[in-house]
Structure formats: structure tokens, C-alpha cells
Amino acid sequence: MTKERIGFIGVGLMGHGMAKNLVTKGWPLTVMGHRNRAPVENLISLGATEAKTPREMAETVDVVVLCVTGSPQVQALFEGPDSLRAAGRPLLVIDCSTSDPSVTLKLAASLAADGITLMDAPLGRTPVEAEAGTLDVMAGGSDETFARAKPILDAFAGKVVHTGPLGSGHTMKLINNFLSMGYAALYAEALMIADKTGIADKTFDSVIRGGRMDCGFYQTFSKWFLDKDPEAHKFTLSNAFKDTTYLASLANALGTGNPMGAAVRNSFGLAVGLGHGDDYVPKLVDIVRKANQG
């Protein structure tokens, strides 16, 4: 099977590993850098080429994979004379960002008029799995679009689930992140209470690990409060706040109550408001403890 030409925008913490898997598994790859040149240079050394603008990329590829922060960043890639849209070519765009589903649907409708097909394919797991090619993908789109995209997704994913029509992938991702960030908020408060009552972190872990409250998320999250491993769970507090804010917007649009979501969002809003947006999620433990000193 002839492999389609792939463009990749967003070769950061997650994107570098994804792009690396594509190029090393034989996909013709063009990348576009942002501020950090190191991942771009690494991918070029493995056989990728570089485009200077989204338009330049769109002029030479068939499929573009996006791994940027969220809806505003995705939308910006289709605006202006140097945008993906400006190339005037039919494309499949696979949005692996965590975006607002309502924005995804509106953007897709606008792009369809230009022959551009948008699908949402947000990610589960961490940069470690991105490098290993074992990410989870939640893919929303038509059966035809999914069938075309799946070989590309399989290059960097161990599990690819077709969640349904366009927008369902981003919706499922928000639900998934609500659960995982909910765990983070619970663990942080539980550890704060344990600490104030004299229960050591290692004792806390001895009870939780291997029990019913243990999970894959806890196992990476705990590497910070147990071992002070700063690389254990590379997901920023600002991204956590963004995703829980998107969930709140979705709940509002549905007319549903989301009290647990509001509580989780407030935990991350406080952390970001205190200036910790660039820190990784496990440091919420330290922030909650400091806020409750005295």
C-alpha cells in the first residue's frame, strides 16, 4: 500500500514521539516547528522535511496531523494567507488536540466548503507512550474518514477507538480528562489531609498501591510525591484547567448540572491563578498542601 504524505504540526511533548513513529515507520513526513528547534532537527535527521508555514505544508501533503494546545490554536492554522486553507487543496486534517467539540463541528462545516475534511482524534496516555507508539486514540468521523485515517493513527497508537461521528472524539476526551483530573484533585486533597494528620506519603502509598483505588494514573502521579520525579506525568496544570473549562462549557450547552466538574475545575483554576500553570499536574499535591498550611 502506498503511504500518504503526512504533514505534522505540533512536535512538542506528545507530538515529537508521534511524528517520530510516523517517519521511522515509512510515512513521508513534513513537519513544522514552533519555538523549540530540537525536536524538529531530530525528525529531520530521521528523514522528515520541514515546512516554514502551514500553507507550504498543505501544498505538498495529503494529510495533516495537528497536535497543538486547543481550539484557538487549531483555528489559527486555517486563518490568513499562510494558512492550511490558503493552499486551496483537498486535505484530511486529523486534530489530535484536546479541543471544544462545538468549535470542532463549526470549523469542520466551514472547511468542508474548501474540500478539507476534519476529524477529531484526541489522545490518551503520556509522552512516554507517544515515543513508544502505544497511545490511546479516540477518533470521531465518518466510517470512510476513519478507515482512511486508521493506518496513520496505528503508527503511534496501541489502541484506536472509533467513538462515532465528528466531535465525539473530543467529547470523549473531555470526559476522560474529567475523570483523570478528578483523580488528581482527589489524590492531592487526600494527601494533604494525610500529611496534616501525620500519615507519611509512603504509608499512604502502601495502602493505595495494589488496592481498588490504584490505577495507571495514580502510578505516574505518585512518582512526584514519592520520588520527586519531575518527568513522571508531563501534563501541565494550565492544560488541566483548559480541559475542565471545556467540559464546563459542554455541560452548560447540554443544560446539565456538573457539580463535580466545577469542583475539579476550581482546583486547577486555583493552581493556575497562583502562578503554577506551567507546572505538571502531580505538583497539585504541593500547591494544595501549601494552601492549607497553618
CSV table of C-alpha atoms in Angstrom, one decimal:
chain,number,residue,atom,x,y,z
A,1,MET,CA,0.0,0.0,0.0
A,2,THR,CA,1.3,3.4,-1.0
A,3,LYS,CA,1.6,5.6,2.1
A,4,GLU,CA,0.1,9.0,2.0
A,5,ARG,CA,2.2,12.1,2.5
A,6,ILE,CA,1.8,13.4,6.1
A,7,GLY,CA,2.2,16.9,7.5
A,8,PHE,CA,2.6,17.2,11.3
A,9,ILE,CA,2.2,20.5,13.2
A,10,GLY,CA,3.0,20.5,16.9
A,11,VAL,CA,6.0,18.4,17.6
A,12,GLY,CA,6.2,19.1,21.3
A,13,LEU,CA,6.0,16.8,24.3
A,14,MET,CA,3.4,14.5,22.7
A,15,GLY,CA,3.8,15.4,19.1
A,16,HIS,CA,7.5,14.5,18.8
A,17,GLY,CA,7.0,10.9,19.7
A,18,MET,CA,4.0,10.6,17.4
A,19,ALA,CA,5.9,12.2,14.4
A,20,LYS,CA,9.0,10.0,15.1
A,21,ASN,CA,6.9,6.9,14.9
A,22,LEU,CA,5.4,8.0,11.6
A,23,VAL,CA,8.7,8.8,9.9
A,24,THR,CA,10.5,5.7,11.2
A,25,LYS,CA,7.7,3.5,10.0
A,26,GLY,CA,8.0,4.8,6.5
A,27,TRP,CA,5.5,7.6,6.2
A,28,PRO,CA,6.7,10.5,4.1
A,29,LEU,CA,6.7,13.3,6.7
A,30,THR,CA,6.8,17.1,6.7
A,31,VAL,CA,7.0,18.9,10.0
A,32,MET,CA,6.6,22.5,11.1
A,33,GLY,CA,8.4,23.8,14.2
A,34,HIS,CA,7.4,26.4,16.7
A,35,ARG,CA,9.9,27.7,19.3
A,36,ASN,CA,11.8,24.6,20.2
A,37,ARG,CA,14.1,23.5,17.4
A,38,ALA,CA,15.4,20.3,19.0
A,39,PRO,CA,12.5,18.0,18.1
A,40,VAL,CA,12.4,19.4,14.5
A,41,GLU,CA,16.1,18.8,14.0
A,42,ASN,CA,15.8,15.3,15.4
A,43,LEU,CA,12.9,14.5,13.0
A,44,ILE,CA,14.8,16.0,10.0
A,45,SER,CA,17.8,13.7,10.9
A,46,LEU,CA,15.4,10.7,10.7
A,47,GLY,CA,14.2,11.7,7.2
A,48,ALA,CA,11.5,14.3,7.7
A,49,THR,CA,11.4,17.6,5.7
A,50,GLU,CA,10.4,21.0,7.1
A,51,ALA,CA,7.8,23.4,6.0
A,52,LYS,CA,8.0,27.1,7.2
A,53,THR,CA,4.3,27.8,7.1
A,54,PRO,CA,1.0,25.8,7.2
A,55,ARG,CA,0.3,26.8,3.6
A,56,GLU,CA,3.7,25.5,2.4
A,57,MET,CA,3.0,22.2,4.2
A,58,ALA,CA,-0.5,21.9,2.7
A,59,GLU,CA,0.8,22.4,-0.8
A,60,THR,CA,2.8,19.1,-0.6
A,61,VAL,CA,1.0,16.7,1.7
A,62,ASP,CA,-2.3,14.7,1.6
A,63,VAL,CA,-3.0,14.5,5.4
A,64,VAL,CA,-2.1,17.0,8.2
A,65,VAL,CA,-1.9,15.8,11.8
A,66,LEU,CA,-2.3,18.6,14.4
A,67,CYS,CA,-1.1,18.2,18.0
A,68,VAL,CA,-1.5,21.7,19.4
A,69,THR,CA,-2.9,23.0,22.6
A,70,GLY,CA,-6.6,23.5,21.9
A,71,SER,CA,-9.4,25.1,19.8
A,72,PRO,CA,-7.9,28.6,19.4
A,73,GLN,CA,-4.6,27.2,18.2
A,74,VAL,CA,-6.3,24.8,15.8
A,75,GLN,CA,-8.5,27.6,14.3
A,76,ALA,CA,-5.5,29.9,13.8
A,77,LEU,CA,-3.9,27.3,11.5
A,78,PHE,CA,-6.8,27.9,9.0
A,79,GLU,CA,-6.7,31.7,9.1
A,80,GLY,CA,-4.8,34.1,6.9
A,81,PRO,CA,-2.7,33.9,3.7
A,82,ASP,CA,-0.2,31.4,5.1
A,83,SER,CA,-2.8,29.0,6.5
A,84,LEU,CA,-3.6,25.4,5.6
A,85,ARG,CA,-6.8,26.6,4.0
A,86,ALA,CA,-4.9,29.1,1.8
A,87,ALA,CA,-3.2,26.3,-0.2
A,88,GLY,CA,-6.6,25.6,-1.8
A,89,ARG,CA,-6.0,21.8,-1.8
A,90,PRO,CA,-8.2,19.0,-0.5
A,91,LEU,CA,-6.8,17.6,2.7
A,92,LEU,CA,-7.6,15.3,5.5
A,93,VAL,CA,-6.8,17.1,8.8
A,94,ILE,CA,-6.6,14.9,11.9
A,95,ASP,CA,-6.9,17.0,15.0
A,96,CYS,CA,-5.2,15.2,17.9
A,97,SER,CA,-5.5,18.3,20.2
A,98,THR,CA,-7.9,18.4,23.1
A,99,SER,CA,-10.5,20.9,21.7
A,100,ASP,CA,-14.0,22.1,22.3
A,101,PRO,CA,-16.4,19.8,20.4
A,102,SER,CA,-18.7,22.7,19.4
A,103,VAL,CA,-15.8,24.5,17.9
A,104,THR,CA,-14.7,21.4,16.1
A,105,LEU,CA,-18.1,20.9,14.5
A,106,LYS,CA,-18.3,24.6,13.3
A,107,LEU,CA,-14.8,24.5,11.9
A,108,ALA,CA,-15.4,21.3,10.1
A,109,ALA,CA,-18.5,22.7,8.4
A,110,SER,CA,-16.5,25.8,7.3
A,111,LEU,CA,-13.6,23.7,5.9
A,112,ALA,CA,-15.8,21.3,4.0
A,113,ALA,CA,-16.7,24.1,1.6
A,114,ASP,CA,-13.0,24.2,0.7
A,115,GLY,CA,-12.7,20.4,0.3
A,116,ILE,CA,-10.9,19.9,3.6
A,117,THR,CA,-12.1,17.0,5.8
A,118,LEU,CA,-11.6,17.5,9.6
A,119,MET,CA,-11.7,14.6,12.0
A,120,ASP,CA,-11.1,14.7,15.8
A,121,ALA,CA,-8.6,12.2,17.2
A,122,PRO,CA,-7.5,13.3,20.7
A,123,LEU,CA,-5.1,11.2,22.7
A,124,GLY,CA,-4.9,9.3,25.9
A,125,ARG,CA,-1.7,8.5,27.9
A,126,THR,CA,1.6,10.4,28.1
A,127,PRO,CA,4.7,11.4,26.1
A,128,VAL,CA,6.3,8.1,27.2
A,129,GLU,CA,3.6,6.2,25.3
A,130,ALA,CA,3.9,8.7,22.4
A,131,GLU,CA,7.5,7.7,22.0
A,132,ALA,CA,6.7,4.0,22.3
A,133,GLY,CA,3.9,4.3,19.8
A,134,THR,CA,1.3,3.0,22.3
A,135,LEU,CA,-1.0,6.0,22.8
A,136,ASP,CA,-4.8,5.7,23.0
A,137,VAL,CA,-6.8,7.5,20.4
A,138,MET,CA,-10.5,8.5,20.5
A,139,ALA,CA,-11.4,9.1,16.8
A,140,GLY,CA,-14.5,10.9,15.6
A,141,GLY,CA,-15.6,11.0,12.0
A,142,SER,CA,-17.4,9.1,9.3
A,143,ASP,CA,-16.7,5.4,8.6
A,144,GLU,CA,-14.9,6.4,5.4
A,145,THR,CA,-12.7,9.0,7.1
A,146,PHE,CA,-11.9,6.7,10.0
A,147,ALA,CA,-10.9,3.9,7.6
A,148,ARG,CA,-8.5,6.3,5.8
A,149,ALA,CA,-7.0,7.7,9.0
A,150,LYS,CA,-6.6,4.4,10.9
A,151,PRO,CA,-3.3,3.3,9.4
A,152,ILE,CA,-1.8,6.7,10.2
A,153,LEU,CA,-3.2,6.5,13.8
A,154,ASP,CA,-1.9,3.0,14.2
A,155,ALA,CA,1.6,4.2,13.6
A,156,PHE,CA,1.7,5.9,17.0
A,157,ALA,CA,-1.2,4.3,18.9
A,158,GLY,CA,-1.7,1.0,20.6
A,159,LYS,CA,-5.5,1.4,20.9
A,160,VAL,CA,-7.7,3.3,18.4
A,161,VAL,CA,-11.4,3.6,19.2
A,162,HIS,CA,-13.9,4.9,16.7
A,163,THR,CA,-16.1,6.9,19.0
A,164,GLY,CA,-18.7,7.8,16.4
A,165,PRO,CA,-19.4,10.9,14.3
A,166,LEU,CA,-17.3,14.1,14.1
A,167,GLY,CA,-17.0,15.7,17.6
A,168,SER,CA,-17.4,12.5,19.5
A,169,GLY,CA,-13.7,12.0,19.9
A,170,HIS,CA,-13.2,15.5,21.5
A,171,THR,CA,-16.3,14.9,23.7
A,172,MET,CA,-15.0,11.5,24.9
A,173,LYS,CA,-11.6,13.1,25.6
A,174,LEU,CA,-13.1,15.8,27.8
A,175,ILE,CA,-15.0,13.0,29.7
A,176,ASN,CA,-11.7,11.0,30.0
A,177,ASN,CA,-9.8,14.1,31.3
A,178,PHE,CA,-12.6,14.9,33.7
A,179,LEU,CA,-12.1,11.5,35.3
A,180,SER,CA,-8.3,11.7,35.3
A,181,MET,CA,-8.1,15.3,36.6
A,182,GLY,CA,-10.7,14.3,39.1
A,183,TYR,CA,-8.4,11.6,40.4
A,184,ALA,CA,-5.6,14.2,40.6
A,185,ALA,CA,-7.7,16.6,42.7
A,186,LEU,CA,-8.8,13.8,45.0
A,187,TYR,CA,-5.3,12.4,45.5
A,188,ALA,CA,-4.0,15.9,46.2
A,189,GLU,CA,-6.6,16.7,48.9
A,190,ALA,CA,-6.3,13.2,50.4
A,191,LEU,CA,-2.5,13.6,50.7
A,192,MET,CA,-2.9,17.0,52.2
A,193,ILE,CA,-5.2,15.6,54.9
A,194,ALA,CA,-2.9,12.6,55.4
A,195,ASP,CA,0.1,14.9,55.9
A,196,LYS,CA,-1.7,17.1,58.4
A,197,THR,CA,-2.7,14.1,60.5
A,198,GLY,CA,0.9,12.7,60.4
A,199,ILE,CA,0.4,9.9,57.9
A,200,ALA,CA,3.5,9.7,55.7
A,201,ASP,CA,3.4,9.7,51.9
A,202,LYS,CA,4.9,6.2,51.8
A,203,THR,CA,2.3,4.9,54.3
A,204,PHE,CA,-0.5,6.4,52.1
A,205,ASP,CA,1.0,4.7,49.1
A,206,SER,CA,1.3,1.4,50.8
A,207,VAL,CA,-2.4,1.4,51.4
A,208,ILE,CA,-3.4,2.7,48.0
A,209,ARG,CA,-1.0,0.8,45.7
A,210,GLY,CA,-2.4,-2.5,44.6
A,211,GLY,CA,-5.8,-1.8,46.1
A,212,ARG,CA,-9.0,-0.7,44.4
A,213,MET,CA,-8.0,3.0,44.4
A,214,ASP,CA,-4.9,2.2,42.4
A,215,CYS,CA,-4.8,2.8,38.7
A,216,GLY,CA,-2.4,3.7,35.9
A,217,PHE,CA,-2.9,7.4,36.5
A,218,TYR,CA,-2.0,7.0,40.2
A,219,GLN,CA,1.2,5.1,39.3
A,220,THR,CA,2.5,8.1,37.3
A,221,PHE,CA,1.1,10.8,39.5
A,222,SER,CA,2.6,9.2,42.6
A,223,LYS,CA,6.2,9.3,41.2
A,224,TRP,CA,6.2,13.0,42.1
A,225,PHE,CA,5.2,12.9,45.8
A,226,LEU,CA,7.1,9.7,46.4
A,227,ASP,CA,10.3,10.2,44.4
A,228,LYS,CA,10.2,13.8,43.2
A,229,ASP,CA,10.4,12.7,39.6
A,230,PRO,CA,9.6,15.9,37.6
A,231,GLU,CA,9.2,13.9,34.4
A,232,ALA,CA,6.7,11.4,35.7
A,233,HIS,CA,3.5,12.9,34.4
A,234,LYS,CA,4.1,15.5,31.7
A,235,PHE,CA,0.7,17.3,31.6
A,236,THR,CA,0.6,20.9,32.7
A,237,LEU,CA,-1.8,22.4,35.2
A,238,SER,CA,-2.8,25.0,32.6
A,239,ASN,CA,-3.8,22.3,30.2
A,240,ALA,CA,-5.8,20.6,33.0
A,241,PHE,CA,-7.6,23.9,33.7
A,242,LYS,CA,-8.3,24.4,29.9
A,243,ASP,CA,-9.8,20.9,29.5
A,244,THR,CA,-12.0,21.1,32.6
A,245,THR,CA,-13.2,24.5,31.3
A,246,TYR,CA,-14.1,23.0,28.0
A,247,LEU,CA,-16.0,20.3,29.9
A,248,ALA,CA,-17.9,23.0,31.8
A,249,SER,CA,-18.8,24.7,28.5
A,250,LEU,CA,-20.1,21.4,27.2
A,251,ALA,CA,-22.2,20.8,30.3
A,252,ASN,CA,-23.6,24.3,30.0
A,253,ALA,CA,-24.5,23.7,26.4
A,254,LEU,CA,-26.2,20.4,27.3
A,255,GLY,CA,-28.2,22.1,30.1
A,256,THR,CA,-26.8,19.6,32.6
A,257,GLY,CA,-25.6,20.0,36.2
A,258,ASN,CA,-21.8,19.3,36.6
A,259,PRO,CA,-21.1,20.0,40.2
A,260,MET,CA,-18.1,17.6,40.4
A,261,GLY,CA,-16.7,19.0,37.3
A,262,ALA,CA,-16.9,22.5,38.8
A,263,ALA,CA,-15.1,21.4,41.9
A,264,VAL,CA,-12.3,19.8,39.9
A,265,ARG,CA,-12.0,22.8,37.6
A,266,ASN,CA,-11.7,25.1,40.6
A,267,SER,CA,-8.8,23.0,42.0
A,268,PHE,CA,-6.9,23.7,38.8
A,269,GLY,CA,-8.1,27.2,38.5
A,270,LEU,CA,-6.6,28.0,41.9
A,271,ALA,CA,-3.3,26.4,40.9
A,272,VAL,CA,-3.1,28.4,37.7
A,273,GLY,CA,-4.2,31.6,39.5
A,274,LEU,CA,-1.3,31.1,41.9
A,275,GLY,CA,1.2,31.1,39.1
A,276,HIS,CA,1.7,27.3,38.6
A,277,GLY,CA,0.2,26.9,35.1
A,278,ASP,CA,3.5,25.6,33.6
A,279,ASP,CA,4.0,23.0,36.4
A,280,TYR,CA,2.9,19.4,35.8
A,281,VAL,CA,-0.3,18.0,37.3
A,282,PRO,CA,1.3,16.0,40.2
A,283,LYS,CA,2.6,19.2,41.7
A,284,LEU,CA,-1.0,20.0,42.7
A,285,VAL,CA,-0.2,18.0,45.8
A,286,ASP,CA,2.3,20.6,46.9
A,287,ILE,CA,0.0,23.5,46.0
A,288,VAL,CA,-2.9,22.1,48.0
A,289,ARG,CA,-0.7,21.4,51.0
A,290,LYS,CA,0.8,24.9,50.9
A,291,ALA,CA,-2.7,26.5,50.7
A,292,ASN,CA,-3.7,24.6,53.8
A,293,GLN,CA,-0.7,25.4,56.0
A,294,GLY,CA,-1.2,27.0,59.3
